Amino acid sequence: MSSAARRFFLQKTITNNYIFNVYCNPLRQANATSLLTHSRLSQKLHLCISLRAFSASPPDPPDHPEILLRRQPPQEHLRLRQASNETSEFFKSAMRKVPQQVVVVTTGVYQPESRSWLKRGVTCSTFSSVSYHPPIISFCLNQGSRMHELIKTTGKFAVHILAQDQVQHGIHFSRPALEDQCQFFNVPHVQGEEGLPIILGSLAVLLCDSHSYHGVGDHTVWYGNVSGVSVSETLQEPLIYFIRKFRSVGDEIFLNAFETATLPFEDWTHEAHLRMAWNYITEHGQEKAVPYIKLGIQKYNEKNRDKIKSGYHETITMFFIHLVSNAIVSSVNAKETFDEFLVRNKHLMDKNLLFEYYKKETLFQEDAKNRFIVPDKKALE
């Protein structure tokens, strides 16, 4: 075969093989039009490929579009990383559709030097049954969590499946604990024989020996051998929530309970009002958050009308929406948590704050309950 004939044969073979690869592989069909144009490049390129085809030890192929389907240069790695980030966002959107069971994991260790127990708990939403025979469960902790190191020391932990009315526990244990703070000071609990703190009123409690753990992405997955189980015979409704944006687990639990009007009325405090407003304003901005806040309060009040002493108040609601919005805007930390926000804006918890702006008779008039009245003592900034 002459060199010209051989060159024609190789060109036709390469083109035909490419057409077969593109149209028999759905992943390549999308790029067929642009890549077929490249397959008809100059005779010089086909000659280069044909000469390499007969080489005893062919070097790496050039960065030609046909070859890129099999080998990725540095630029392609960058494109894949960007695609991975996009996939992560879609993954978060998909996971927002999945109800999450809320659990609190606790452990404890005796400290001889202080003759006291160090008891810790953490709220987790990534809880799962792994095996029935033998019974093994799993949950996830953020990388670098102090709880991770403590469980490594104790080798034991208790998993509490929270009941619907234990919202406050889910929020409480989602907050980072201070070094000198006893997390269980106001939490009804007992200590088991091995020192594990057991929260009272849970749907179920699983006593576990640590099985193993390993790091995956930005979390550590812990596995536990279930050695003991306690199940409530009377409580039935679990505490669940749907992921919304990028809030803390505690805020997710709180908002879900507020929106479904399952938040215990004794937990519907002034601080809870501020937390609700802060979450909506942070997510939607002041203007778009207003209908969420108003309708949410009215729905919650209606569900608890037998406990409400005074109904919805338009002036008070809009007053605090304005103050919370201003405080959010003045924050220099875009990733500030609600607890950090409250520490920085302690004035919002002042019971007399309203009366710095309004006369009592102004607030107590019926008209102020139905429409917003501007302050008559001190102007809003």
mmCIF file with all atom_site columns, N, CA and C in Angstrom, residues 101-107 122 124 126-128 136-140 147 151 156-162 196-199 202-209 222-226 228-230:
data_model
loop_
_atom_site.group_PDB
_atom_site.id
_atom_site.type_symbol
_atom_site.label_atom_id
_atom_site.label_alt_id
_atom_site.label_comp_id
_atom_site.label_asym_id
_atom_site.label_entity_id
_atom_site.label_seq_id
_atom_site.pdbx_PDB_ins_code
_atom_site.Cartn_x
_atom_site.Cartn_y
_atom_site.Cartn_z
_atom_site.occupancy
_atom_site.B_iso_or_equiv
_atom_site.pdbx_formal_charge
_atom_site.auth_seq_id
_atom_site.auth_comp_id
_atom_site.auth_asym_id
_atom_site.auth_atom_id
_atom_site.pdbx_PDB_model_num
ATOM 1   N N  . GLN A 1 101 ? -34.443 13.132 60.622 1.00 0.00 ? 101 GLN A N  1
ATOM 2   C CA . GLN A 1 101 ? -34.693 12.819 62.019 1.00 0.00 ? 101 GLN A CA 1
ATOM 3   C C  . GLN A 1 101 ? -33.668 13.548 62.881 1.00 0.00 ? 101 GLN A C  1
ATOM 4   N N  . VAL A 1 102 ? -34.126 14.176 63.948 1.00 0.00 ? 102 VAL A N  1
ATOM 5   C CA . VAL A 1 102 ? -33.213 14.913 64.817 1.00 0.00 ? 102 VAL A CA 1
ATOM 6   C C  . VAL A 1 102 ? -32.868 14.055 66.027 1.00 0.00 ? 102 VAL A C  1
ATOM 7   N N  . VAL A 1 103 ? -31.573 13.889 66.281 1.00 0.00 ? 103 VAL A N  1
ATOM 8   C CA . VAL A 1 103 ? -31.108 13.134 67.445 1.00 0.00 ? 103 VAL A CA 1
ATOM 9   C C  . VAL A 1 103 ? -30.081 13.956 68.203 1.00 0.00 ? 103 VAL A C  1
ATOM 10  N N  . VAL A 1 104 ? -29.958 13.656 69.482 1.00 0.00 ? 104 VAL A N  1
ATOM 11  C CA . VAL A 1 104 ? -28.897 14.243 70.303 1.00 0.00 ? 104 VAL A CA 1
ATOM 12  C C  . VAL A 1 104 ? -28.011 13.114 70.794 1.00 0.00 ? 104 VAL A C  1
ATOM 13  N N  . VAL A 1 105 ? -26.727 13.238 70.516 1.00 0.00 ? 105 VAL A N  1
ATOM 14  C CA . VAL A 1 105 ? -25.748 12.245 70.952 1.00 0.00 ? 105 VAL A CA 1
ATOM 15  C C  . VAL A 1 105 ? -25.056 12.779 72.200 1.00 0.00 ? 105 VAL A C  1
ATOM 16  N N  . THR A 1 106 ? -24.994 11.963 73.248 1.00 0.00 ? 106 THR A N  1
ATOM 17  C CA . THR A 1 106 ? -24.367 12.395 74.502 1.00 0.00 ? 106 THR A CA 1
ATOM 18  C C  . THR A 1 106 ? -23.282 11.408 74.925 1.00 0.00 ? 106 THR A C  1
ATOM 19  N N  . THR A 1 107 ? -22.337 11.900 75.678 1.00 0.00 ? 107 THR A N  1
ATOM 20  C CA . THR A 1 107 ? -21.327 11.052 76.294 1.00 0.00 ? 107 THR A CA 1
ATOM 21  C C  . THR A 1 107 ? -20.808 11.767 77.534 1.00 0.00 ? 107 THR A C  1
ATOM 22  N N  . VAL A 1 122 ? -24.511 16.755 71.548 1.00 0.00 ? 122 VAL A N  1
ATOM 23  C CA . VAL A 1 122 ? -24.493 17.463 70.276 1.00 0.00 ? 122 VAL A CA 1
ATOM 24  C C  . VAL A 1 122 ? -25.697 17.018 69.456 1.00 0.00 ? 122 VAL A C  1
ATOM 25  N N  . CYS A 1 124 ? -27.529 16.128 66.067 1.00 0.00 ? 124 CYS A N  1
ATOM 26  C CA . CYS A 1 124 ? -27.169 15.603 64.748 1.00 0.00 ? 124 CYS A CA 1
ATOM 27  C C  . CYS A 1 124 ? -28.439 15.382 63.937 1.00 0.00 ? 124 CYS A C  1
ATOM 28  N N  . THR A 1 126 ? -27.896 13.815 60.782 1.00 0.00 ? 126 THR A N  1
ATOM 29  C CA . THR A 1 126 ? -27.464 12.757 59.867 1.00 0.00 ? 126 THR A CA 1
ATOM 30  C C  . THR A 1 126 ? -27.351 11.455 60.641 1.00 0.00 ? 126 THR A C  1
ATOM 31  N N  . PHE A 1 127 ? -28.496 10.906 60.991 1.00 0.00 ? 127 PHE A N  1
ATOM 32  C CA . PHE A 1 127 ? -28.558 9.669  61.773 1.00 0.00 ? 127 PHE A CA 1
ATOM 33  C C  . PHE A 1 127 ? -29.171 8.570  60.911 1.00 0.00 ? 127 PHE A C  1
ATOM 34  N N  . SER A 1 128 ? -28.640 7.346  61.038 1.00 0.00 ? 128 SER A N  1
ATOM 35  C CA . SER A 1 128 ? -29.158 6.266  60.207 1.00 0.00 ? 128 SER A CA 1
ATOM 36  C C  . SER A 1 128 ? -28.935 4.912  60.858 1.00 0.00 ? 128 SER A C  1
ATOM 37  N N  . ILE A 1 136 ? -26.400 -1.845 64.423 1.00 0.00 ? 136 ILE A N  1
ATOM 38  C CA . ILE A 1 136 ? -25.365 -0.814 64.297 1.00 0.00 ? 136 ILE A CA 1
ATOM 39  C C  . ILE A 1 136 ? -26.017 0.436  63.725 1.00 0.00 ? 136 ILE A C  1
ATOM 40  N N  . ILE A 1 137 ? -25.690 1.577  64.290 1.00 0.00 ? 137 ILE A N  1
ATOM 41  C CA . ILE A 1 137 ? -26.195 2.864  63.789 1.00 0.00 ? 137 ILE A CA 1
ATOM 42  C C  . ILE A 1 137 ? -25.021 3.754  63.389 1.00 0.00 ? 137 ILE A C  1
ATOM 43  N N  . SER A 1 138 ? -25.342 4.853  62.714 1.00 0.00 ? 138 SER A N  1
ATOM 44  C CA . SER A 1 138 ? -24.301 5.821  62.351 1.00 0.00 ? 138 SER A CA 1
ATOM 45  C C  . SER A 1 138 ? -24.836 7.237  62.504 1.00 0.00 ? 138 SER A C  1
ATOM 46  N N  . PHE A 1 139 ? -23.932 8.168  62.711 1.00 0.00 ? 139 PHE A N  1
ATOM 47  C CA . PHE A 1 139 ? -24.260 9.594  62.706 1.00 0.00 ? 139 PHE A CA 1
ATOM 48  C C  . PHE A 1 139 ? -23.007 10.354 62.306 1.00 0.00 ? 139 PHE A C  1
ATOM 49  N N  . CYS A 1 140 ? -23.165 11.620 61.972 1.00 0.00 ? 140 CYS A N  1
ATOM 50  C CA . CYS A 1 140 ? -22.035 12.420 61.490 1.00 0.00 ? 140 CYS A CA 1
ATOM 51  C C  . CYS A 1 140 ? -21.750 13.601 62.412 1.00 0.00 ? 140 CYS A C  1
ATOM 52  N N  . MET A 1 147 ? -16.624 16.951 70.339 1.00 0.00 ? 147 MET A N  1
ATOM 53  C CA . MET A 1 147 ? -17.354 15.732 70.674 1.00 0.00 ? 147 MET A CA 1
ATOM 54  C C  . MET A 1 147 ? -16.657 14.505 70.097 1.00 0.00 ? 147 MET A C  1
ATOM 55  N N  . ILE A 1 151 ? -15.643 11.263 72.400 1.00 0.00 ? 151 ILE A N  1
ATOM 56  C CA . ILE A 1 151 ? -16.128 9.899  72.164 1.00 0.00 ? 151 ILE A CA 1
ATOM 57  C C  . ILE A 1 151 ? -14.952 8.950  71.945 1.00 0.00 ? 151 ILE A C  1
ATOM 58  N N  . LYS A 1 156 ? -17.941 5.292  74.322 1.00 0.00 ? 156 LYS A N  1
ATOM 59  C CA . LYS A 1 156 ? -19.370 5.019  74.506 1.00 0.00 ? 156 LYS A CA 1
ATOM 60  C C  . LYS A 1 156 ? -20.165 6.297  74.268 1.00 0.00 ? 156 LYS A C  1
ATOM 61  N N  . PHE A 1 157 ? -21.421 6.122  73.852 1.00 0.00 ? 157 PHE A N  1
ATOM 62  C CA . PHE A 1 157 ? -22.304 7.272  73.677 1.00 0.00 ? 157 PHE A CA 1
ATOM 63  C C  . PHE A 1 157 ? -23.751 6.806  73.670 1.00 0.00 ? 157 PHE A C  1
ATOM 64  N N  . ALA A 1 158 ? -24.653 7.770  73.889 1.00 0.00 ? 158 ALA A N  1
ATOM 65  C CA . ALA A 1 158 ? -26.092 7.502  73.851 1.00 0.00 ? 158 ALA A CA 1
ATOM 66  C C  . ALA A 1 158 ? -26.718 8.366  72.762 1.00 0.00 ? 158 ALA A C  1
ATOM 67  N N  . VAL A 1 159 ? -27.575 7.750  71.963 1.00 0.00 ? 159 VAL A N  1
ATOM 68  C CA . VAL A 1 159 ? -28.271 8.461  70.895 1.00 0.00 ? 159 VAL A CA 1
ATOM 69  C C  . VAL A 1 159 ? -29.734 8.628  71.304 1.00 0.00 ? 159 VAL A C  1
ATOM 70  N N  . HIS A 1 160 ? -30.188 9.880  71.385 1.00 0.00 ? 160 HIS A N  1
ATOM 71  C CA . HIS A 1 160 ? -31.565 10.185 71.796 1.00 0.00 ? 160 HIS A CA 1
ATOM 72  C C  . HIS A 1 160 ? -32.386 10.587 70.579 1.00 0.00 ? 160 HIS A C  1
ATOM 73  N N  . ILE A 1 161 ? -33.432 9.847  70.294 1.00 0.00 ? 161 ILE A N  1
ATOM 74  C CA . ILE A 1 161 ? -34.351 10.200 69.219 1.00 0.00 ? 161 ILE A CA 1
ATOM 75  C C  . ILE A 1 161 ? -35.384 11.144 69.830 1.00 0.00 ? 161 ILE A C  1
ATOM 76  N N  . LEU A 1 162 ? -35.317 12.422 69.444 1.00 0.00 ? 162 LEU A N  1
ATOM 77  C CA . LEU A 1 162 ? -36.108 13.446 70.111 1.00 0.00 ? 162 LEU A CA 1
ATOM 78  C C  . LEU A 1 162 ? -37.589 13.375 69.733 1.00 0.00 ? 162 LEU A C  1
ATOM 79  N N  . LEU A 1 196 ? -23.167 7.802  81.183 1.00 0.00 ? 196 LEU A N  1
ATOM 80  C CA . LEU A 1 196 ? -23.744 8.462  80.016 1.00 0.00 ? 196 LEU A CA 1
ATOM 81  C C  . LEU A 1 196 ? -24.952 9.297  80.434 1.00 0.00 ? 196 LEU A C  1
ATOM 82  N N  . PRO A 1 197 ? -25.004 10.575 80.036 1.00 0.00 ? 197 PRO A N  1
ATOM 83  C CA . PRO A 1 197 ? -26.180 11.403 80.339 1.00 0.00 ? 197 PRO A CA 1
ATOM 84  C C  . PRO A 1 197 ? -27.359 10.940 79.478 1.00 0.00 ? 197 PRO A C  1
ATOM 85  N N  . ILE A 1 198 ? -28.498 10.664 80.125 1.00 0.00 ? 198 ILE A N  1
ATOM 86  C CA . ILE A 1 198 ? -29.693 10.207 79.426 1.00 0.00 ? 198 ILE A CA 1
ATOM 87  C C  . ILE A 1 198 ? -30.770 11.287 79.555 1.00 0.00 ? 198 ILE A C  1
ATOM 88  N N  . ILE A 1 199 ? -31.160 11.887 78.429 1.00 0.00 ? 199 ILE A N  1
ATOM 89  C CA . ILE A 1 199 ? -32.155 12.957 78.423 1.00 0.00 ? 199 ILE A CA 1
ATOM 90  C C  . ILE A 1 199 ? -33.542 12.349 78.586 1.00 0.00 ? 199 ILE A C  1
ATOM 91  N N  . SER A 1 202 ? -37.402 11.444 75.797 1.00 0.00 ? 202 SER A N  1
ATOM 92  C CA . SER A 1 202 ? -37.111 11.143 74.394 1.00 0.00 ? 202 SER A CA 1
ATOM 93  C C  . SER A 1 202 ? -37.989 9.997  73.898 1.00 0.00 ? 202 SER A C  1
ATOM 94  N N  . LEU A 1 203 ? -38.167 9.925  72.583 1.00 0.00 ? 203 LEU A N  1
ATOM 95  C CA . LEU A 1 203 ? -38.928 8.821  72.007 1.00 0.00 ? 203 LEU A CA 1
ATOM 96  C C  . LEU A 1 203 ? -38.219 7.493  72.241 1.00 0.00 ? 203 LEU A C  1
ATOM 97  N N  . ALA A 1 204 ? -36.902 7.519  72.090 1.00 0.00 ? 204 ALA A N  1
ATOM 98  C CA . ALA A 1 204 ? -36.098 6.316  72.292 1.00 0.00 ? 204 ALA A CA 1
ATOM 99  C C  . ALA A 1 204 ? -34.667 6.730  72.588 1.00 0.00 ? 204 ALA A C  1
ATOM 100 N N  . VAL A 1 205 ? -33.960 5.851  73.299 1.00 0.00 ? 205 VAL A N  1
ATOM 101 C CA . VAL A 1 205 ? -32.548 6.074  73.609 1.00 0.00 ? 205 VAL A CA 1
ATOM 102 C C  . VAL A 1 205 ? -31.788 4.805  73.244 1.00 0.00 ? 205 VAL A C  1
ATOM 103 N N  . LEU A 1 206 ? -30.698 4.970  72.479 1.00 0.00 ? 206 LEU A N  1
ATOM 104 C CA . LEU A 1 206 ? -29.849 3.849  72.086 1.00 0.00 ? 206 LEU A CA 1
ATOM 105 C C  . LEU A 1 206 ? -28.504 3.986  72.786 1.00 0.00 ? 206 LEU A C  1
ATOM 106 N N  . LEU A 1 207 ? -28.150 3.002  73.618 1.00 0.00 ? 207 LEU A N  1
ATOM 107 C CA . LEU A 1 207 ? -26.844 2.990  74.267 1.00 0.00 ? 207 LEU A CA 1
ATOM 108 C C  . LEU A 1 207 ? -25.869 2.267  73.345 1.00 0.00 ? 207 LEU A C  1
ATOM 109 N N  . CYS A 1 208 ? -24.746 2.908  73.072 1.00 0.00 ? 208 CYS A N  1
ATOM 110 C CA . CYS A 1 208 ? -23.844 2.367  72.050 1.00 0.00 ? 208 CYS A CA 1
ATOM 111 C C  . CYS A 1 208 ? -22.400 2.315  72.527 1.00 0.00 ? 208 CYS A C  1
ATOM 112 N N  . ASP A 1 209 ? -21.697 1.286  72.062 1.00 0.00 ? 209 ASP A N  1
ATOM 113 C CA . ASP A 1 209 ? -20.238 1.219  72.142 1.00 0.00 ? 209 ASP A CA 1
ATOM 114 C C  . ASP A 1 209 ? -19.704 1.626  70.782 1.00 0.00 ? 209 ASP A C  1
ATOM 115 N N  . TRP A 1 222 ? -19.444 8.335  62.425 1.00 0.00 ? 222 TRP A N  1
ATOM 116 C CA . TRP A 1 222 ? -19.267 7.437  63.560 1.00 0.00 ? 222 TRP A CA 1
ATOM 117 C C  . TRP A 1 222 ? -20.255 6.273  63.451 1.00 0.00 ? 222 TRP A C  1
ATOM 118 N N  . TYR A 1 223 ? -19.770 5.072  63.797 1.00 0.00 ? 223 TYR A N  1
ATOM 119 C CA . TYR A 1 223 ? -20.618 3.885  63.844 1.00 0.00 ? 223 TYR A CA 1
ATOM 120 C C  . TYR A 1 223 ? -20.661 3.382  65.289 1.00 0.00 ? 223 TYR A C  1
ATOM 121 N N  . GLY A 1 224 ? -21.836 2.933  65.704 1.00 0.00 ? 224 GLY A N  1
ATOM 122 C CA . GLY A 1 224 ? -21.977 2.459  67.074 1.00 0.00 ? 224 GLY A CA 1
ATOM 123 C C  . GLY A 1 224 ? -22.665 1.115  67.149 1.00 0.00 ? 224 GLY A C  1
ATOM 124 N N  . ASN A 1 225 ? -22.122 0.200  67.973 1.00 0.00 ? 225 ASN A N  1
ATOM 125 C CA . ASN A 1 225 ? -22.786 -1.059 68.286 1.00 0.00 ? 225 ASN A CA 1
ATOM 126 C C  . ASN A 1 225 ? -23.840 -0.788 69.356 1.00 0.00 ? 225 ASN A C  1
ATOM 127 N N  . VAL A 1 226 ? -25.096 -1.072 69.066 1.00 0.00 ? 226 VAL A N  1
ATOM 128 C CA . VAL A 1 226 ? -26.171 -0.814 70.015 1.00 0.00 ? 226 VAL A CA 1
ATOM 129 C C  . VAL A 1 226 ? -26.190 -1.908 71.071 1.00 0.00 ? 226 VAL A C  1
ATOM 130 N N  . GLY A 1 228 ? -27.914 -1.372 74.207 1.00 0.00 ? 228 GLY A N  1
ATOM 131 C CA . GLY A 1 228 ? -29.117 -1.235 75.021 1.00 0.00 ? 228 GLY A CA 1
ATOM 132 C C  . GLY A 1 228 ? -30.085 -0.268 74.377 1.00 0.00 ? 228 GLY A C  1
ATOM 133 N N  . VAL A 1 229 ? -31.387 -0.517 74.569 1.00 0.00 ? 229 VAL A N  1
ATOM 134 C CA . VAL A 1 229 ? -32.414 0.314  73.944 1.00 0.00 ? 229 VAL A CA 1
ATOM 135 C C  . VAL A 1 229 ? -33.526 0.602  74.944 1.00 0.00 ? 229 VAL A C  1
ATOM 136 N N  . SER A 1 230 ? -33.995 1.852  74.949 1.00 0.00 ? 230 SER A N  1
ATOM 137 C CA . SER A 1 230 ? -35.160 2.231  75.735 1.00 0.00 ? 230 SER A CA 1
ATOM 138 C C  . SER A 1 230 ? -36.131 2.930  74.805 1.00 0.00 ? 230 SER A C  1
#
